[in-house]
Amino acid sequence: MEMFIHDEIATDEVDRREKAVSALADSVRELVDATIRSTVPDEELAAVQAEVAALAARLRRQQLPGSAGVRYNSEGRSWNWGNAVVGRGNAVAPPVDIVHDGFGNAHAEMTLGAAYEGPPGMVHGGVSALMLDQIMGETASGFRRLTMTGTLTLRYRRPLPLGPVRMEARIAHEEGRKITVEAQIGVPGQDAAVEATGLFLIPSWAPIDETEEGWSRSAEG
C-alpha cells in the first residue's frame, strides 16, 4: 500500500473540494453529536435512520477503494482528509488545527464534545493519546522530514473535562534519526491533564532533514 499518493489535481480544485468535503463532515459531526444526545421517540429515530441510510447510499455511488491516504500534487499541495485527528473529511476527527510556532514547537486548541467521552463528562484517555500522537508527530517532522512514532509514553495526571482543550508540543532532543518530543493536553489556562513523551524515528530510507518543499516532494513521492 502506498503511503503517499501523487494525485495531479490543480490546487484551486483541491481547495474547492476541501471546502465542500469539510462542510459535509461538519454536518455529519453534528449528526453524531445529535444521535448521542437525542431523546426523540423511537419512531422518529427509525425515520431518521432510514434517511441517513439513503444519504450514505448516495455517497457510495462514487468512492475510493480502501482508505483515503495522503495525497499531493506537483505544486506542493497535500491533503489528508481521512486522518482521524486532522482530516477535513472525517467526521470522527474534531478536527484539530495545529499551529506550528517555528520549527520544533506547536500548539492547538479545539472543543471536544459528547462523541469523545470516556468517564462521565470527561475526555476518553485514548482520545487524548490519539491527539497527542498527532501533534507530536507533526512537531517532530516539522514538514521537513518524514517521522514515525516509535514509542509513546503518557502520564494521566487528572481527568480532562469535555469542552475547550489545548495541546502543546516541543522537540526536547534529537540524535541522528531519533527525535524526542514532549507534549501535554489540558484545559486552557490550567495545569496539564495528560503529559506525553514520544520517540519519533526517521526511516532509514528517508532523508534526515530537508526544506519543507524538498520534504514534501521526496517523502511523498
Coordinates of N, CA, C and O in Angstrom, one line a residue, residues 28-215:
V28 N -22.1 16.0 9.4 CA -22.1 14.6 9.9 C -21.7 14.6 11.4 O -22.2 13.9 12.2
R29 N -20.7 15.5 11.7 CA -20.2 15.6 13.1 C -21.4 16.1 14.0 O -21.6 15.6 15.1
E30 N -22.2 17.0 13.5 CA -23.4 17.5 14.2 C -24.4 16.3 14.4 O -25.0 16.2 15.4
L31 N -24.5 15.5 13.3 CA -25.4 14.4 13.4 C -24.9 13.4 14.5 O -25.8 12.8 15.2
V32 N -23.6 13.1 14.5 CA -23.1 12.2 15.6 C -23.5 12.7 17.0 O -23.9 12.0 17.8
D33 N -23.2 14.0 17.2 CA -23.5 14.6 18.5 C -25.0 14.5 18.8 O -25.4 14.2 19.9
A34 N -25.8 14.8 17.8 CA -27.3 14.8 18.0 C -27.7 13.4 18.3 O -28.7 13.1 19.1
T35 N -27.1 12.4 17.6 CA -27.5 11.0 17.8 C -27.2 10.6 19.2 O -28.1 9.9 19.9
I36 N -26.1 11.0 19.8 CA -25.7 10.6 21.1 C -26.7 11.2 22.1 O -27.1 10.5 23.1
R37 N -27.1 12.4 21.9 CA -27.8 13.2 23.0 C -29.3 13.3 22.7 O -30.0 13.8 23.6
S38 N -29.8 12.8 21.6 CA -31.2 12.9 21.3 C -32.1 12.0 22.2 O -31.7 10.9 22.6
T39 N -33.3 12.6 22.5 CA -34.3 11.8 23.3 C -35.6 11.7 22.5 O -36.7 11.5 23.2
V40 N -35.6 11.9 21.2 CA -36.8 11.8 20.4 C -37.4 10.4 20.5 O -36.6 9.4 20.8
P41 N -38.6 10.2 20.2 CA -39.3 8.8 20.3 C -38.6 7.8 19.3 O -38.0 8.3 18.3
D42 N -38.8 6.6 19.6 CA -38.2 5.5 18.8 C -38.6 5.6 17.3 O -37.8 5.4 16.4
E43 N -39.8 6.0 17.0 CA -40.3 6.0 15.7 C -39.6 7.2 14.9 O -39.3 7.0 13.7
E44 N -39.3 8.2 15.6 CA -38.5 9.3 15.0 C -37.1 8.9 14.7 O -36.5 9.2 13.6
L45 N -36.5 8.1 15.6 CA -35.1 7.6 15.4 C -35.1 6.7 14.1 O -34.2 6.7 13.3
A46 N -36.2 5.8 14.0 CA -36.3 4.9 12.8 C -36.4 5.7 11.5 O -35.8 5.4 10.5
A47 N -37.2 6.8 11.6 CA -37.3 7.6 10.4 C -36.0 8.3 10.0 O -35.7 8.3 8.8
V48 N -35.3 8.8 11.0 CA -34.0 9.5 10.7 C -33.0 8.4 10.2 O -32.3 8.7 9.2
Q49 N -33.0 7.2 10.8 CA -32.1 6.2 10.3 C -32.3 5.9 8.8 O -31.3 5.7 8.1
A50 N -33.6 5.8 8.4 CA -33.8 5.5 7.0 C -33.3 6.6 6.1 O -32.7 6.3 5.0
E51 N -33.4 7.8 6.5 CA -32.9 9.0 5.7 C -31.4 8.9 5.7 O -30.8 9.2 4.6
V52 N -30.8 8.6 6.8 CA -29.3 8.6 6.8 C -28.8 7.4 5.9 O -27.8 7.6 5.2
A53 N -29.5 6.3 6.0 CA -29.1 5.2 5.1 C -29.2 5.5 3.7 O -28.3 5.2 2.9
A54 N -30.2 6.3 3.3 CA -30.4 6.7 1.9 C -29.3 7.7 1.5 O -28.7 7.6 0.4
L55 N -28.9 8.6 2.4 CA -27.8 9.5 2.1 C -26.5 8.8 2.0 O -25.7 9.1 1.1
A56 N -26.2 7.8 2.8 CA -25.0 7.0 2.7 C -24.9 6.3 1.4 O -23.9 6.2 0.7
A57 N -26.0 5.8 0.9 CA -26.1 5.1 -0.4 C -25.8 6.0 -1.5 O -25.1 5.6 -2.5
R58 N -26.2 7.3 -1.4 CA -25.9 8.3 -2.5 C -24.4 8.5 -2.5 O -23.8 8.6 -3.6
L59 N -23.8 8.7 -1.4 CA -22.4 8.9 -1.3 C -21.5 7.8 -1.8 O -20.4 7.9 -2.4
R60 N -22.0 6.5 -1.7 CA -21.3 5.4 -2.1 C -21.4 5.1 -3.5 O -20.7 4.1 -4.0
R61 N -22.1 5.9 -4.3 CA -22.2 5.7 -5.7 C -20.8 5.9 -6.4 O -20.5 5.3 -7.4
Q62 N -20.0 6.8 -5.8 CA -18.7 7.0 -6.3 C -17.8 7.1 -5.0 O -18.0 8.1 -4.2
Q63 N -16.8 6.2 -4.9 CA -15.9 6.3 -3.7 C -14.6 5.7 -4.0 O -14.5 4.9 -4.9
L64 N -13.6 6.0 -3.2 CA -12.3 5.4 -3.3 C -12.3 4.0 -2.8 O -13.0 3.6 -1.9
P65 N -11.4 3.2 -3.4 CA -11.2 1.8 -2.9 C -10.3 1.9 -1.7 O -9.2 2.4 -1.8
G66 N -10.7 1.4 -0.5 CA -9.8 1.4 0.6 C -9.8 2.8 1.3 O -10.8 3.5 1.3
S67 N -8.6 3.1 1.9 CA -8.5 4.4 2.6 C -8.2 5.5 1.7 O -7.9 5.4 0.5
A68 N -8.4 6.8 2.3 CA -8.1 8.0 1.5 C -6.6 8.2 1.3 O -6.2 8.8 0.3
G69 N -5.8 7.9 2.3 CA -4.4 8.1 2.1 C -4.0 9.6 2.2 O -4.8 10.5 2.4
V70 N -2.7 9.8 2.0 CA -2.2 11.2 1.9 C -1.9 11.5 0.5 O -1.1 10.7 -0.1
R71 N -2.5 12.5 -0.1 CA -2.3 12.8 -1.5 C -1.6 14.2 -1.7 O -1.6 15.0 -0.8
Y72 N -1.0 14.3 -2.8 CA -0.2 15.6 -3.1 C -0.1 15.8 -4.6 O -0.3 14.8 -5.4
N73 N 0.0 17.1 -5.0 CA 0.2 17.4 -6.4 C 1.6 18.0 -6.6 O 2.4 18.2 -5.6
S74 N 1.9 18.3 -7.8 CA 3.2 18.8 -8.2 C 3.5 20.2 -7.7 O 4.6 20.7 -7.7
E75 N 2.4 20.9 -7.3 CA 2.5 22.3 -6.7 C 2.9 22.3 -5.3 O 3.0 23.4 -4.7
G76 N 3.1 21.1 -4.7 CA 3.4 21.0 -3.2 C 2.2 21.0 -2.3 O 2.3 21.0 -1.1
R77 N 1.0 21.0 -2.9 CA -0.3 21.0 -2.1 C -0.5 19.5 -1.7 O -0.5 18.6 -2.5
S78 N -0.7 19.3 -0.4 CA -1.1 17.9 0.0 C -2.4 18.0 0.8 O -2.8 19.0 1.3
W79 N -3.0 16.8 0.9 CA -4.3 16.8 1.6 C -4.5 15.4 2.2 O -4.1 14.4 1.6
N80 N -5.0 15.3 3.4 CA -5.1 14.1 4.2 C -6.5 14.1 4.9 O -6.6 14.1 6.1
W81 N -7.6 14.1 4.0 CA -8.9 14.3 4.5 C -9.5 13.2 5.4 O -10.5 13.4 6.1
G82 N -8.8 12.0 5.4 CA -9.3 10.9 6.2 C -8.7 10.7 7.5 O -9.1 9.9 8.3
N83 N -7.7 11.6 7.8 CA -7.0 11.5 9.1 C -7.9 11.5 10.3 O -8.8 12.4 10.3
A84 N -7.7 10.7 11.3 CA -8.6 10.6 12.4 C -8.5 11.8 13.4 O -9.3 11.9 14.3
V85 N -7.5 12.7 13.2 CA -7.4 13.8 14.1 C -7.5 15.1 13.3 O -8.3 16.0 13.7
V86 N -6.9 15.2 12.1 CA -6.9 16.5 11.4 C -7.7 16.4 10.1 O -7.7 17.3 9.3
G87 N -8.2 15.2 9.8 CA -8.9 15.0 8.5 C -10.1 15.9 8.3 O -11.1 15.8 9.0
R88 N -10.1 16.7 7.2 CA -11.2 17.6 7.0 C -12.5 16.9 6.5 O -13.6 17.4 6.6
G89 N -12.3 15.7 6.0 CA -13.4 14.9 5.5 C -13.9 13.8 6.5 O -14.7 13.0 6.2
N90 N -13.3 13.8 7.7 CA -13.5 12.8 8.6 C -14.3 13.3 9.8 O -13.8 14.1 10.6
A91 N -15.6 12.9 9.9 CA -16.5 13.4 11.0 C -16.1 12.9 12.3 O -16.5 13.4 13.4
V92 N -15.2 11.8 12.4 CA -14.7 11.3 13.6 C -13.7 12.3 14.2 O -13.6 12.4 15.4
A93 N -12.9 13.0 13.4 CA -11.9 13.9 13.8 C -12.6 15.2 14.4 O -13.7 15.6 13.9
P94 N -11.9 15.9 15.4 CA -12.6 17.0 16.0 C -13.0 18.1 15.0 O -14.1 18.7 15.2
P95 N -12.3 18.6 14.0 CA -10.9 18.3 13.7 C -10.0 19.3 14.4 O -10.4 20.3 14.9
V96 N -8.7 18.9 14.4 CA -7.7 19.8 15.1 C -6.9 20.6 14.1 O -6.4 20.1 13.1
D97 N -6.8 21.9 14.4 CA -6.0 22.8 13.6 C -4.7 23.0 14.4 O -4.7 23.7 15.4
I98 N -3.6 22.5 13.9 CA -2.3 22.5 14.6 C -1.5 23.8 14.1 O -1.4 23.9 12.9
V99 N -1.1 24.6 15.0 CA -0.3 25.8 14.7 C 1.1 25.5 15.0 O 1.5 25.2 16.1
H100 N 2.0 25.7 14.0 CA 3.4 25.5 14.2 C 4.1 26.8 14.6 O 4.1 27.7 13.8
D101 N 4.6 26.9 15.8 CA 5.3 28.1 16.3 C 6.8 28.1 16.0 O 7.6 28.0 16.9
G102 N 7.1 28.0 14.7 CA 8.5 27.8 14.3 C 8.8 26.3 14.4 O 8.1 25.5 15.0
F103 N 10.0 25.9 13.8 CA 10.3 24.5 13.8 C 10.5 24.0 15.2 O 11.3 24.6 16.0
G104 N 9.9 22.9 15.6 CA 10.1 22.2 16.9 C 9.1 22.6 17.9 O 9.2 22.1 19.1
N105 N 8.1 23.5 17.6 CA 7.1 23.8 18.6 C 5.8 24.0 17.9 O 5.7 24.5 16.8
A106 N 4.7 23.5 18.6 CA 3.4 23.6 18.1 C 2.3 23.6 19.2 O 2.6 23.2 20.3
H107 N 1.2 24.1 18.8 CA 0.1 24.1 19.7 C -1.2 24.0 19.0 O -1.3 24.2 17.7
A108 N -2.3 23.6 19.7 CA -3.6 23.5 19.0 C -4.7 23.7 20.1 O -4.5 23.3 21.3
E109 N -5.8 24.2 19.7 CA -7.0 24.4 20.6 C -8.2 23.8 19.9 O -8.3 24.0 18.7
M110 N -9.0 23.1 20.6 CA -10.2 22.6 20.0 C -11.3 22.3 21.1 O -11.0 22.5 22.3
T111 N -12.5 22.0 20.7 CA -13.6 21.7 21.6 C -14.0 20.3 21.4 O -14.3 19.9 20.3
L112 N -14.0 19.5 22.5 CA -14.3 18.1 22.4 C -15.7 17.9 23.1 O -15.9 18.2 24.3
G113 N -16.6 17.4 22.3 CA -18.0 17.2 22.8 C -18.3 15.8 23.1 O -17.4 14.9 23.4
A114 N -19.6 15.4 23.1 CA -20.1 14.1 23.6 C -19.5 12.9 22.9 O -19.4 11.9 23.5
A115 N -19.1 13.1 21.6 CA -18.5 12.0 20.9 C -17.2 11.5 21.4 O -16.7 10.4 21.1
Y116 N -16.6 12.3 22.3 CA -15.2 11.9 22.8 C -15.2 11.6 24.3 O -14.1 11.5 24.9
E117 N -16.4 11.2 24.8 CA -16.5 11.0 26.2 C -16.0 9.6 26.6 O -16.2 8.6 25.9
G118 N -15.3 9.5 27.7 CA -14.9 8.3 28.4 C -15.6 8.2 29.7 O -16.8 7.8 29.7
P119 N -14.9 8.5 30.8 CA -15.7 8.7 32.1 C -16.7 9.8 31.9 O -16.6 10.7 31.1
P120 N -17.8 9.7 32.7 CA -18.9 10.7 32.5 C -18.4 12.1 32.6 O -17.7 12.6 33.5
G121 N -18.6 12.9 31.5 CA -18.2 14.3 31.4 C -16.8 14.5 31.1 O -16.3 15.7 31.1
M122 N -16.0 13.4 30.9 CA -14.6 13.6 30.7 C -14.2 13.0 29.3 O -14.8 12.1 28.8
V123 N -13.1 13.5 28.8 CA -12.5 13.0 27.5 C -11.9 11.6 27.8 O -11.2 11.4 28.7
H124 N -12.2 10.7 26.8 CA -11.6 9.4 26.9 C -10.1 9.5 26.8 O -9.5 10.2 26.0
G125 N -9.5 8.7 27.7 CA -8.0 8.7 27.7 C -7.4 8.3 26.4 O -6.3 8.9 26.0
G126 N -8.0 7.5 25.6 CA -7.5 7.1 24.3 C -7.6 8.2 23.3 O -6.7 8.3 22.4
V127 N -8.6 9.1 23.5 CA -8.7 10.2 22.6 C -7.6 11.2 22.8 O -7.0 11.7 21.9
S128 N -7.2 11.4 24.1 CA -6.1 12.3 24.5 C -4.8 11.7 23.8 O -4.0 12.5 23.3
A129 N -4.6 10.4 23.9 CA -3.4 9.8 23.4 C -3.4 10.0 21.8 O -2.3 10.3 21.3
L130 N -4.5 9.8 21.2 CA -4.6 9.9 19.7 C -4.2 11.3 19.3 O -3.4 11.5 18.4
M131 N -4.7 12.3 20.0 CA -4.5 13.7 19.6 C -3.0 14.1 19.9 O -2.4 14.8 19.1
L132 N -2.5 13.7 21.0 CA -1.2 14.0 21.4 C -0.2 13.3 20.4 O 0.8 14.0 20.0
D133 N -0.5 12.1 20.0 CA 0.4 11.5 19.0 C 0.4 12.3 17.7 O 1.5 12.4 17.1
Q134 N -0.7 12.8 17.3 CA -0.7 13.6 16.0 C 0.1 14.9 16.1 O 0.9 15.2 15.3
I135 N -0.1 15.7 17.2 CA 0.6 16.9 17.3 C 2.1 16.7 17.5 O 3.0 17.4 17.0
M136 N 2.5 15.6 18.2 CA 3.9 15.3 18.4 C 4.5 14.8 17.2 O 5.7 15.2 16.9
G137 N 3.8 14.0 16.4 CA 4.4 13.6 15.1 C 4.6 14.8 14.2 O 5.7 14.8 13.5
E138 N 3.7 15.7 14.1 CA 3.8 16.9 13.3 C 5.0 17.7 13.8 O 5.7 18.3 13.0
T139 N 5.1 17.8 15.1 CA 6.2 18.6 15.7 C 7.6 18.0 15.3 O 8.5 18.7 15.0
A140 N 7.6 16.7 15.4 CA 8.9 16.0 15.1 C 9.3 16.2 13.6 O 10.5 16.4 13.3
S141 N 8.3 16.1 12.7 CA 8.6 16.2 11.3 C 8.8 17.7 10.9 O 9.7 18.0 10.1
G142 N 8.0 18.6 11.4 CA 8.1 20.0 11.0 C 7.8 20.2 9.6 O 8.2 21.2 9.0
F143 N 7.3 19.2 8.9 CA 7.1 19.2 7.4 C 8.4 19.3 6.7 O 8.4 19.8 5.5
R144 N 9.5 19.0 7.3 CA 10.8 19.0 6.7 C 11.3 17.6 6.5 O 12.3 17.4 5.7
R145 N 10.7 16.6 7.2 CA 11.2 15.2 7.1 C 10.1 14.3 7.5 O 9.1 14.7 8.1
L146 N 10.2 13.0 7.1 CA 9.2 12.0 7.4 C 9.6 11.4 8.8 O 10.7 10.9 8.9
T147 N 8.7 11.4 9.7 CA 8.9 10.7 11.0 C 7.7 9.8 11.3 O 6.6 10.0 10.9
M148 N 8.0 8.8 12.1 CA 7.0 7.8 12.5 C 7.2 7.6 14.0 O 8.3 7.6 14.6
T149 N 6.0 7.3 14.7 CA 6.0 7.1 16.1 C 6.8 5.8 16.5 O 6.4 4.7 15.9
G150 N 7.7 5.9 17.4 CA 8.4 4.7 17.8 C 7.9 4.3 19.2 O 7.4 3.1 19.3
T151 N 7.9 5.1 20.1 CA 7.2 4.9 21.4 C 6.5 6.1 21.9 O 6.8 7.2 21.5
L152 N 5.4 5.9 22.7 CA 4.6 7.0 23.2 C 4.3 6.6 24.6 O 3.6 5.6 24.9
T153 N 4.8 7.5 25.6 CA 4.5 7.3 27.0 C 3.7 8.4 27.5 O 4.0 9.6 27.3
L154 N 2.6 8.1 28.2 CA 1.7 9.1 28.7 C 1.5 9.0 30.2 O 1.5 7.9 30.8
R155 N 1.3 10.1 30.8 CA 1.1 10.2 32.3 C -0.2 10.9 32.5 O -0.3 12.1 32.1
Y156 N -1.2 10.3 33.0 CA -2.5 10.9 33.2 C -2.6 11.5 34.6 O -2.7 10.8 35.6
R157 N -2.5 12.8 34.7 CA -2.4 13.5 36.0 C -3.7 13.7 36.6 O -3.9 13.7 37.8
R158 N -4.7 14.1 35.7 CA -6.1 14.4 36.2 C -7.1 14.2 35.1 O -6.7 14.2 33.9
P159 N -8.3 14.0 35.4 CA -9.3 13.9 34.3 C -9.4 15.2 33.5 O -9.2 16.3 34.0
L160 N -9.7 15.0 32.2 CA -9.8 16.1 31.3 C -11.3 16.3 30.9 O -11.9 15.4 30.3
P161 N -11.9 17.4 31.4 CA -13.3 17.6 31.1 C -13.6 17.8 29.6 O -12.7 18.4 28.9
L162 N -14.8 17.4 29.2 CA -15.2 17.7 27.8 C -15.3 19.2 27.7 O -15.6 19.9 28.7
G163 N -15.1 19.7 26.5 CA -15.2 21.2 26.3 C -13.9 21.7 25.7 O -13.2 20.9 25.0
P164 N -13.6 22.9 25.9 CA -12.3 23.5 25.3 C -11.1 22.8 25.9 O -11.0 22.7 27.1
V165 N -10.2 22.5 25.0 CA -8.9 21.9 25.4 C -7.8 22.5 24.6 O -8.0 23.0 23.5
R166 N -6.5 22.4 25.1 CA -5.4 22.9 24.4 C -4.2 21.9 24.5 O -4.0 21.3 25.5
M167 N -3.5 21.8 23.4 CA -2.3 20.9 23.3 C -1.1 21.8 23.0 O -1.2 22.8 22.3
E168 N 0.0 21.3 23.6 CA 1.3 22.0 23.3 C 2.3 20.9 23.1 O 2.3 19.8 23.8
A169 N 3.3 21.1 22.2 CA 4.3 20.1 21.9 C 5.6 20.8 21.6 O 5.6 21.9 21.0
R170 N 6.7 20.1 21.9 CA 8.0 20.7 21.5 C 9.1 19.6 21.4 O 8.9 18.5 22.0
I171 N 10.0 19.8 20.5 CA 11.1 18.9 20.4 C 12.1 19.1 21.6 O 12.5 20.2 21.9
A172 N 12.3 18.0 22.4 CA 13.2 18.1 23.5 C 14.6 17.6 23.3 O 15.5 18.1 23.9
H173 N 14.8 16.7 22.3 CA 16.1 16.2 22.0 C 16.1 15.5 20.6 O 15.1 15.0 20.2
E174 N 17.3 15.6 20.0 CA 17.5 14.9 18.7 C 18.8 14.3 18.7 O 19.8 14.8 19.2
E175 N 18.8 13.1 18.1 CA 20.1 12.4 17.9 C 20.0 11.5 16.7 O 19.3 10.5 16.7
G176 N 20.7 11.9 15.6 CA 20.6 11.1 14.4 C 19.1 11.1 13.9 O 18.5 12.1 13.6
R177 N 18.6 9.8 13.7 CA 17.3 9.6 13.2 C 16.2 9.5 14.3 O 15.1 9.1 14.1
K178 N 16.6 9.9 15.6 CA 15.7 9.8 16.7 C 15.4 11.2 17.2 O 16.3 12.0 17.5
I179 N 14.1 11.5 17.3 CA 13.6 12.8 17.8 C 12.7 12.5 19.0 O 11.7 11.8 18.9
T180 N 13.1 13.1 20.2 CA 12.2 13.0 21.4 C 11.3 14.3 21.5 O 11.8 15.4 21.4
V181 N 10.0 14.1 21.6 CA 9.1 15.2 21.7 C 8.3 15.1 23.0 O 7.9 14.0 23.4
E182 N 8.1 16.2 23.6 CA 7.3 16.3 24.9 C 6.0 17.1 24.6 O 6.1 18.1 23.8
A183 N 4.9 16.7 25.2 CA 3.7 17.4 24.9 C 2.7 17.2 26.1 O 3.0 16.4 27.0
Q184 N 1.7 18.0 26.0 CA 0.6 18.0 27.1 C -0.7 18.4 26.5 O -0.8 19.1 25.5
I185 N -1.7 18.0 27.2 CA -3.1 18.4 26.8 C -3.8 18.8 28.1 O -3.6 18.1 29.2
G186 N -4.7 19.8 28.1 CA -5.4 20.2 29.3 C -6.4 21.3 29.0 O -6.5 21.7 27.8
V187 N -7.1 21.7 30.0 CA -8.0 22.8 29.9 C -7.2 24.1 29.7 O -6.2 24.3 30.4
P188 N -7.5 25.0 28.8 CA -6.7 26.2 28.6 C -6.5 27.0 29.9 O -7.5 27.2 30.6
G189 N -5.3 27.4 30.2 CA -5.0 28.2 31.4 C -4.9 27.4 32.6 O -4.6 28.0 33.7
Q190 N -5.0 26.0 32.6 CA -4.8 25.2 33.7 C -3.7 24.2 33.6 O -3.1 24.1 32.5
D191 N -3.3 23.6 34.6 CA -2.2 22.6 34.6 C -2.6 21.4 33.6 O -3.8 21.1 33.5
A192 N -1.6 20.8 33.1 CA -1.9 19.7 32.1 C -2.6 18.5 32.8 O -2.4 18.2 33.9
A193 N -3.6 18.0 32.0 CA -4.3 16.8 32.4 C -3.5 15.5 32.0 O -3.5 14.6 32.8
V194 N -2.9 15.6 30.9 CA -2.1 14.4 30.4 C -0.8 15.0 29.8 O -0.8 15.9 29.1
E195 N 0.3 14.3 30.2 CA 1.6 14.7 29.7 C 2.1 13.5 28.9 O 1.9 12.3 29.3
A196 N 2.9 13.8 27.9 CA 3.4 12.7 27.0 C 4.8 12.9 26.6 O 5.2 14.1 26.4
T197 N 5.5 11.8 26.4 CA 6.9 11.8 25.8 C 6.9 10.8 24.7 O 6.4 9.7 24.9
G198 N 7.4 11.2 23.6 CA 7.4 10.2 22.5 C 8.7 10.2 21.8 O 9.4 11.2 21.7
L199 N 9.1 9.0 21.3 CA 10.3 8.9 20.5 C 9.8 8.7 19.0 O 9.1 7.8 18.7
F200 N 10.2 9.6 18.1 CA 9.9 9.5 16.7 C 11.1 9.2 15.9 O 12.2 9.8 16.1
L201 N 10.9 8.4 14.9 CA 12.0 7.9 14.1 C 11.9 8.3 12.7 O 10.8 8.3 12.1
I202 N 13.0 8.7 12.1 CA 13.1 8.9 10.7 C 13.5 7.6 10.0 O 14.6 7.0 10.3
P203 N 12.7 7.0 9.1 CA 13.0 5.7 8.5 C 14.4 5.8 7.8 O 14.8 6.8 7.3
S204 N 15.0 4.6 7.7 CA 16.4 4.6 7.2 C 16.4 5.0 5.7 O 17.4 5.4 5.2
W205 N 15.2 4.8 5.0 CA 15.2 5.2 3.6 C 14.8 6.6 3.3 O 14.8 7.1 2.2
A206 N 14.5 7.4 4.4 CA 14.1 8.8 4.2 C 15.2 9.7 4.5 O 16.1 9.4 5.4
P207 N 15.3 10.9 3.9 CA 16.3 11.9 4.2 C 16.2 12.4 5.7 O 15.0 12.4 6.2
I208 N 17.3 12.7 6.3 CA 17.2 13.1 7.7 C 16.7 14.5 7.8 O 15.9 14.8 8.7
D209 N 17.0 15.4 6.9 CA 16.5 16.8 7.0 C 16.5 17.4 5.7 O 17.4 17.3 4.9
E210 N 15.4 18.1 5.3 CA 15.3 18.9 4.1 C 14.5 20.1 4.3 O 13.9 20.3 5.4
T211 N 14.4 20.9 3.3 CA 13.5 22.1 3.3 C 12.1 21.5 3.3 O 11.8 20.4 3.0
E212 N 11.1 22.4 3.6 CA 9.7 22.0 3.6 C 9.3 21.5 2.3 O 8.7 20.5 2.1
E213 N 9.7 22.2 1.2 CA 9.3 21.9 -0.1 C 10.0 20.6 -0.5 O 9.4 19.7 -1.1
G214 N 11.3 20.4 -0.2 CA 12.0 19.2 -0.5 C 11.5 18.0 0.2 O 11.4 16.9 -0.4
W215 N 11.0 18.2 1.5 CA 10.5 17.1 2.2 C 9.2 16.6 1.5 O 9.0 15.4 1.3

